[in-house]
Short mmCIF file of C-alpha atoms in Angstrom, two decimals:
data_model
loop_
_atom_site.label_atom_id
_atom_site.label_comp_id
_atom_site.label_asym_id
_atom_site.label_seq_id
_atom_site.Cartn_x
_atom_site.Cartn_y
_atom_site.Cartn_z
CA UNK U 857 19.73 -13.89 -11.27
CA UNK U 858 17.30 -12.02 -9.08
CA UNK U 859 13.84 -10.98 -9.83
CA UNK U 860 12.34 -7.32 -9.01
CA UNK U 861 9.04 -6.13 -9.54
CA UNK U 862 7.76 -2.44 -9.65
CA UNK U 863 4.31 -0.68 -10.06
CA UNK U 864 2.83 2.23 -8.71
CA UNK U 865 -1.25 2.56 -8.00
CA UNK U 866 -2.85 6.10 -8.31
CA UNK U 867 -5.62 7.42 -6.33
CA UNK U 868 -5.26 9.00 -2.69
CA UNK U 869 -3.17 6.38 -0.89
CA UNK U 870 -6.11 4.79 1.40
CA UNK U 871 -4.65 2.60 5.13
CA UNK U 872 -6.31 -1.02 5.61
CA UNK U 873 -10.07 -0.93 7.95
CA UNK U 874 -10.28 -2.93 10.61
CA UNK U 875 -12.37 -5.67 10.47
CA UNK U 876 -16.32 -5.39 11.19
CA UNK U 877 -18.80 -8.10 12.88
CA UNK U 878 -22.20 -8.80 12.19
CA UNK U 879 -24.52 -11.25 13.92
CA UNK U 880 -26.41 -13.69 11.52
CA UNK U 881 -28.84 -15.25 14.70
CA UNK U 882 -26.29 -17.20 16.66
CA UNK U 883 -23.31 -17.14 14.91
CA UNK U 884 -21.13 -13.48 13.92
CA UNK U 885 -19.87 -13.20 10.70
CA UNK U 886 -16.39 -11.02 10.47
CA UNK U 887 -15.94 -9.11 7.19
CA UNK U 888 -13.80 -6.90 5.38
CA UNK U 889 -14.94 -2.80 5.03
CA UNK U 890 -15.83 -2.57 0.76
CA UNK U 891 -13.43 0.35 1.12
CA UNK U 892 -10.65 -1.67 1.95
CA UNK U 893 -11.47 -4.80 0.11
CA UNK U 894 -12.35 -2.65 -3.17
CA UNK U 895 -8.47 -0.82 -3.09
CA UNK U 896 -6.70 -3.95 -1.87
CA UNK U 897 -8.65 -5.29 -5.97
CA UNK U 898 -6.62 -2.95 -7.26
CA UNK U 899 -3.21 -3.74 -5.99
CA UNK U 900 -3.89 -6.44 -7.12
CA UNK U 901 -4.43 -6.25 -10.68
CA UNK U 902 -1.88 -3.82 -10.97
CA UNK U 903 0.43 -6.29 -9.01
CA UNK U 904 -0.27 -9.10 -11.30
CA UNK U 905 0.10 -7.28 -14.06
CA UNK U 906 3.68 -6.78 -13.35
CA UNK U 907 4.34 -9.78 -12.14
CA UNK U 908 3.31 -10.77 -15.75
CA UNK U 909 3.04 -14.98 -16.70
CA UNK U 910 5.67 -15.37 -13.32
CA UNK U 911 4.53 -17.64 -10.89
CA UNK U 912 4.68 -15.99 -6.98
CA UNK U 913 7.49 -15.95 -5.62
CA UNK U 914 9.12 -18.53 -3.46
CA UNK U 915 12.05 -16.84 -1.94
CA UNK U 916 12.25 -14.28 0.44
CA UNK U 917 11.78 -10.75 -0.85
CA UNK U 918 12.37 -7.12 0.31
CA UNK U 919 8.92 -4.60 -0.03
CA UNK U 920 9.88 -0.53 -0.17
CA UNK U 921 6.36 0.92 -0.42
CA UNK U 922 6.51 5.23 -1.66
CA UNK U 923 3.30 6.49 -0.40
CA UNK U 924 2.54 10.08 -1.91
CA UNK U 925 -0.54 11.95 -0.21
CA UNK U 926 -1.40 14.61 -1.71
CA UNK U 927 -1.00 17.72 -0.74
CA UNK U 928 -4.59 19.60 0.48
CA UNK U 929 -6.70 22.38 -1.96
CA UNK U 930 -7.18 24.76 1.71
CA UNK U 931 -2.80 24.85 1.90
CA UNK U 932 -1.55 28.51 1.01
CA UNK U 933 0.98 28.50 -1.18
CA UNK U 934 3.92 28.65 0.66
CA UNK U 935 2.31 26.21 2.78
CA UNK U 936 2.16 23.85 -0.13
CA UNK U 937 5.82 24.75 -1.45
CA UNK U 938 6.82 23.38 1.99
CA UNK U 939 4.94 20.55 2.03
CA UNK U 940 7.02 19.72 -1.54
CA UNK U 941 10.29 20.41 -0.50
CA UNK U 942 9.67 18.37 2.36
CA UNK U 943 9.61 20.74 5.20
CA UNK U 944 6.12 20.04 6.24
CA UNK U 945 5.59 16.54 6.66
CA UNK U 946 2.53 14.43 6.19
CA UNK U 947 1.32 13.92 9.43
CA UNK U 948 -2.46 12.75 8.43
CA UNK U 949 -3.99 9.52 7.80
CA UNK U 950 -3.55 7.07 5.95
CA UNK U 951 -1.50 5.31 8.43
CA UNK U 952 1.80 4.19 7.15
CA UNK U 953 1.94 1.44 8.66
CA UNK U 954 -2.15 0.51 8.22
CA UNK U 955 -1.13 0.94 3.99
CA UNK U 956 1.93 -1.27 3.98
CA UNK U 957 -0.53 -3.99 5.45
CA UNK U 958 -3.11 -3.39 2.92
CA UNK U 959 -0.13 -3.57 0.00
CA UNK U 960 1.00 -6.67 2.08
CA UNK U 961 -1.76 -8.71 2.33
CA UNK U 962 -3.27 -8.02 -0.64
CA UNK U 963 0.01 -9.29 -2.50
CA UNK U 964 -0.63 -12.36 -0.87
CA UNK U 965 -0.51 -15.41 -3.52
CA UNK U 966 0.67 -13.32 -6.04
CA UNK U 967 3.57 -11.43 -5.65
CA UNK U 968 5.00 -14.10 -3.53
CA UNK U 969 3.85 -16.37 -0.88
CA UNK U 970 2.53 -16.04 1.77
CA UNK U 971 4.14 -11.72 2.93
CA UNK U 972 6.32 -13.82 5.78
CA UNK U 973 8.50 -13.52 2.91
CA UNK U 974 9.01 -10.04 3.35
CA UNK U 975 12.29 -9.68 5.83
CA UNK U 976 12.91 -6.23 4.56
CA UNK U 977 10.22 -3.58 4.30
CA UNK U 978 10.78 0.23 3.54
CA UNK U 979 8.44 2.39 4.01
CA UNK U 980 7.89 6.49 3.31
CA UNK U 981 5.37 8.80 3.08
CA UNK U 982 5.35 12.47 1.16
CA UNK U 983 3.16 15.47 0.08
CA UNK U 984 2.65 14.86 -3.93
CA UNK U 985 0.82 16.69 -5.82
CA UNK U 986 -0.86 13.27 -6.98
CA UNK U 987 -1.62 11.17 -5.03
CA UNK U 988 -0.27 7.32 -5.66
CA UNK U 989 1.78 4.34 -3.89
CA UNK U 990 4.87 2.97 -5.39
CA UNK U 991 5.66 -0.33 -4.60
CA UNK U 992 9.18 -2.36 -5.41
CA UNK U 993 9.45 -5.63 -4.38
CA UNK U 994 12.96 -7.74 -4.70
CA UNK U 995 13.61 -11.42 -4.26
CA UNK U 996 16.53 -11.43 -1.06
CA UNK U 997 18.51 -13.62 -2.01
CA UNK U 998 21.89 -13.91 -0.91
#
């Protein structure tokens, strides 16, 4: 039987931030920005809840990520309508690849053992009334 999990992370999507560096005496220490860390924690929580008692998948997987970017309040009624109908595209932050990276990294060890198991990745970014990211992970068996 093929396992498939889905979950939603509500709120404005956030892309994975670049690592930051700090010097501690003679050593340089790399760390993840707090905003990214907090968002990845929220992703992990929702992913674990969707997995239930199931262990992480060990098979190849397909991941679909549907990013809903909230329409800015400054948009006129016509521009808002165009955005919801897909005429105007969301070419603002977060970058689609940084957002996907954030989700793939956060699911490591919880939904699958490692993101190297992802053999198909589908990412879409659209305008929406409410910011959220919908995720679907499915075993990709022959």
